[in-house]
Amino acid sequence: MTSPTPSAQPSESDQEDRVFRSPLGVAGGVFLLLLAVFFGIDSMLNGHGNAPFIAIAGLILVIPLIVAFTFRPVVQVNGVRLRIRNPFRTITLPWGTVADIRAGYSSEAFTQDGGKYQLWAVPVSLRQRKRASRRAARASQDDPHGRTSVSASVSDHDARVAPADRTVADLRETAERLGGKPEAQGEAQVRWAYEVIVPAVVGLVLWIILAVTG
């Protein structure tokens, strides 16, 4: 899975958000939704017995989960807070509460009180990271003394860093720069996505009942 790219240019406005999401995740979600709807409709039209009802229950279960894991994940950034929307939770972190943002095998935000939250919208691709490392190694061999121009160096540096690592570095720099602002103080807020959880649970219960009684 490729890492996300910002959908807007950086802005210091407290009202205007920069939005990060995974384009490949959204594309995968569209494909999975079409696949689920196709098989669901086919079962409803051609199924026998309670198969159509099982198909409906399956769609009620599957569609919220597809939406949760593909369309929901997003990271929104403005001048006062970092908002992380994951499959089942939305976490709002004022910059003053953010201790660090790191990317290992996944991208994670750490708070001053020891909390840790994964950034689903910024997936780490080890393949892209290896590719960027190879580009950096080739560039160092081609120009061992760093004699390229400043503008070329900036664009070359971006090409030598994996997109997820570049996004995480941007978020970390923003946290360091804005963490001391008075309006960026407060407590972390976590909200569960009941609009996703409830339909999925209802669909699961219905599917189990129909499967057992069928």
PDB file of N, CA and C in Angstrom, residues 168-204:
ATOM      1  N   VAL A 168       5.380  11.871   8.035  1.00  0.00           N
ATOM      2  CA  VAL A 168       5.618  11.826   9.474  1.00  0.00           C
ATOM      3  C   VAL A 168       6.601  12.917   9.890  1.00  0.00           C
ATOM      4  N   ALA A 169       7.639  13.138   9.090  1.00  0.00           N
ATOM      5  CA  ALA A 169       8.593  14.209   9.397  1.00  0.00           C
ATOM      6  C   ALA A 169       7.905  15.571   9.372  1.00  0.00           C
ATOM      7  N   ASP A 170       6.999  15.768   8.427  1.00  0.00           N
ATOM      8  CA  ASP A 170       6.234  17.011   8.356  1.00  0.00           C
ATOM      9  C   ASP A 170       5.370  17.190   9.598  1.00  0.00           C
ATOM     10  N   LEU A 171       4.673  16.125  10.004  1.00  0.00           N
ATOM     11  CA  LEU A 171       3.817  16.211  11.193  1.00  0.00           C
ATOM     12  C   LEU A 171       4.644  16.444  12.457  1.00  0.00           C
ATOM     13  N   ARG A 172       5.803  15.784  12.553  1.00  0.00           N
ATOM     14  CA  ARG A 172       6.655  15.974  13.725  1.00  0.00           C
ATOM     15  C   ARG A 172       7.149  17.414  13.808  1.00  0.00           C
ATOM     16  N   GLU A 173       7.556  17.966  12.671  1.00  0.00           N
ATOM     17  CA  GLU A 173       8.025  19.355  12.655  1.00  0.00           C
ATOM     18  C   GLU A 173       6.899  20.308  13.046  1.00  0.00           C
ATOM     19  N   THR A 174       5.685  20.020  12.576  1.00  0.00           N
ATOM     20  CA  THR A 174       4.536  20.855  12.930  1.00  0.00           C
ATOM     21  C   THR A 174       4.251  20.789  14.426  1.00  0.00           C
ATOM     22  N   ALA A 175       4.332  19.586  15.011  1.00  0.00           N
ATOM     23  CA  ALA A 175       4.105  19.432  16.451  1.00  0.00           C
ATOM     24  C   ALA A 175       5.141  20.207  17.249  1.00  0.00           C
ATOM     25  N   GLU A 176       6.393  20.150  16.832  1.00  0.00           N
ATOM     26  CA  GLU A 176       7.445  20.869  17.544  1.00  0.00           C
ATOM     27  C   GLU A 176       7.264  22.378  17.428  1.00  0.00           C
ATOM     28  N   ARG A 177       6.798  22.828  16.269  1.00  0.00           N
ATOM     29  CA  ARG A 177       6.670  24.265  16.035  1.00  0.00           C
ATOM     30  C   ARG A 177       5.448  24.864  16.708  1.00  0.00           C
ATOM     31  N   LEU A 178       4.354  24.097  16.783  1.00  0.00           N
ATOM     32  CA  LEU A 178       3.098  24.646  17.286  1.00  0.00           C
ATOM     33  C   LEU A 178       2.742  24.178  18.691  1.00  0.00           C
ATOM     34  N   GLY A 179       3.524  23.244  19.245  1.00  0.00           N
ATOM     35  CA  GLY A 179       3.183  22.680  20.543  1.00  0.00           C
ATOM     36  C   GLY A 179       3.152  23.679  21.680  1.00  0.00           C
ATOM     37  N   GLY A 180       3.860  24.793  21.545  1.00  0.00           N
ATOM     38  CA  GLY A 180       3.899  25.779  22.618  1.00  0.00           C
ATOM     39  C   GLY A 180       2.848  26.865  22.520  1.00  0.00           C
ATOM     40  N   LYS A 181       2.051  26.857  21.467  1.00  0.00           N
ATOM     41  CA  LYS A 181       1.038  27.899  21.319  1.00  0.00           C
ATOM     42  C   LYS A 181      -0.042  27.755  22.396  1.00  0.00           C
ATOM     43  N   PRO A 182      -0.485  28.852  23.003  1.00  0.00           N
ATOM     44  CA  PRO A 182      -1.519  28.765  24.050  1.00  0.00           C
ATOM     45  C   PRO A 182      -2.806  28.120  23.556  1.00  0.00           C
ATOM     46  N   GLU A 183      -3.182  28.406  22.307  1.00  0.00           N
ATOM     47  CA  GLU A 183      -4.429  27.839  21.793  1.00  0.00           C
ATOM     48  C   GLU A 183      -4.295  26.378  21.385  1.00  0.00           C
ATOM     49  N   ALA A 184      -3.064  25.851  21.426  1.00  0.00           N
ATOM     50  CA  ALA A 184      -2.841  24.449  21.053  1.00  0.00           C
ATOM     51  C   ALA A 184      -2.716  23.556  22.275  1.00  0.00           C
ATOM     52  N   GLN A 185      -3.200  24.022  23.419  1.00  0.00           N
ATOM     53  CA  GLN A 185      -3.150  23.230  24.642  1.00  0.00           C
ATOM     54  C   GLN A 185      -4.512  22.577  24.887  1.00  0.00           C
ATOM     55  N   GLY A 186      -4.527  21.575  25.738  1.00  0.00           N
ATOM     56  CA  GLY A 186      -5.780  20.899  26.058  1.00  0.00           C
ATOM     57  C   GLY A 186      -5.544  19.424  26.297  1.00  0.00           C
ATOM     58  N   GLU A 187      -6.606  18.659  26.307  1.00  0.00           N
ATOM     59  CA  GLU A 187      -6.523  17.227  26.556  1.00  0.00           C
ATOM     60  C   GLU A 187      -6.893  16.443  25.297  1.00  0.00           C
ATOM     61  N   ALA A 188      -6.338  15.256  25.198  1.00  0.00           N
ATOM     62  CA  ALA A 188      -6.681  14.373  24.088  1.00  0.00           C
ATOM     63  C   ALA A 188      -8.138  13.943  24.207  1.00  0.00           C
ATOM     64  N   GLN A 189      -8.836  13.895  23.090  1.00  0.00           N
ATOM     65  CA  GLN A 189     -10.235  13.481  23.069  1.00  0.00           C
ATOM     66  C   GLN A 189     -10.379  12.289  22.130  1.00  0.00           C
ATOM     67  N   VAL A 190     -11.076  11.264  22.600  1.00  0.00           N
ATOM     68  CA  VAL A 190     -11.277  10.042  21.818  1.00  0.00           C
ATOM     69  C   VAL A 190     -12.768   9.786  21.692  1.00  0.00           C
ATOM     70  N   ARG A 191     -13.228   9.605  20.463  1.00  0.00           N
ATOM     71  CA  ARG A 191     -14.645   9.312  20.219  1.00  0.00           C
ATOM     72  C   ARG A 191     -14.754   8.025  19.410  1.00  0.00           C
ATOM     73  N   TRP A 192     -15.554   7.101  19.884  1.00  0.00           N
ATOM     74  CA  TRP A 192     -15.766   5.847  19.169  1.00  0.00           C
ATOM     75  C   TRP A 192     -16.729   6.069  18.008  1.00  0.00           C
ATOM     76  N   ALA A 193     -16.473   5.367  16.895  1.00  0.00           N
ATOM     77  CA  ALA A 193     -17.287   5.511  15.685  1.00  0.00           C
ATOM     78  C   ALA A 193     -18.469   4.543  15.749  1.00  0.00           C
ATOM     79  N   TYR A 194     -19.481   4.913  16.543  1.00  0.00           N
ATOM     80  CA  TYR A 194     -20.646   4.038  16.693  1.00  0.00           C
ATOM     81  C   TYR A 194     -21.417   3.902  15.383  1.00  0.00           C
ATOM     82  N   GLU A 195     -21.289   4.891  14.500  1.00  0.00           N
ATOM     83  CA  GLU A 195     -21.975   4.802  13.212  1.00  0.00           C
ATOM     84  C   GLU A 195     -21.415   3.670  12.350  1.00  0.00           C
ATOM     85  N   VAL A 196     -20.231   3.203  12.682  1.00  0.00           N
ATOM     86  CA  VAL A 196     -19.641   2.048  12.004  1.00  0.00           C
ATOM     87  C   VAL A 196     -19.841   0.783  12.833  1.00  0.00           C
ATOM     88  N   ILE A 197     -19.624   0.884  14.138  1.00  0.00           N
ATOM     89  CA  ILE A 197     -19.656  -0.290  15.014  1.00  0.00           C
ATOM     90  C   ILE A 197     -21.055  -0.892  15.097  1.00  0.00           C
ATOM     91  N   VAL A 198     -22.072  -0.042  15.299  1.00  0.00           N
ATOM     92  CA  VAL A 198     -23.435  -0.557  15.503  1.00  0.00           C
ATOM     93  C   VAL A 198     -23.950  -1.326  14.284  1.00  0.00           C
ATOM     94  N   PRO A 199     -23.890  -0.771  13.059  1.00  0.00           N
ATOM     95  CA  PRO A 199     -24.373  -1.558  11.909  1.00  0.00           C
ATOM     96  C   PRO A 199     -23.599  -2.857  11.716  1.00  0.00           C
ATOM     97  N   ALA A 200     -22.290  -2.829  11.949  1.00  0.00           N
ATOM     98  CA  ALA A 200     -21.499  -4.047  11.783  1.00  0.00           C
ATOM     99  C   ALA A 200     -21.912  -5.118  12.787  1.00  0.00           C
ATOM    100  N   VAL A 201     -22.160  -4.715  14.027  1.00  0.00           N
ATOM    101  CA  VAL A 201     -22.589  -5.680  15.043  1.00  0.00           C
ATOM    102  C   VAL A 201     -23.979  -6.231  14.714  1.00  0.00           C
ATOM    103  N   VAL A 202     -24.885  -5.356  14.282  1.00  0.00           N
ATOM    104  CA  VAL A 202     -26.229  -5.803  13.901  1.00  0.00           C
ATOM    105  C   VAL A 202     -26.143  -6.793  12.747  1.00  0.00           C
ATOM    106  N   GLY A 203     -25.331  -6.481  11.742  1.00  0.00           N
ATOM    107  CA  GLY A 203     -25.173  -7.389  10.613  1.00  0.00           C
ATOM    108  C   GLY A 203     -24.590  -8.722  11.025  1.00  0.00           C
ATOM    109  N   LEU A 204     -23.623  -8.705  11.938  1.00  0.00           N
ATOM    110  CA  LEU A 204     -23.014  -9.950  12.412  1.00  0.00           C
ATOM    111  C   LEU A 204     -24.028 -10.807  13.156  1.00  0.00           C
TER     112      LEU A 204
END
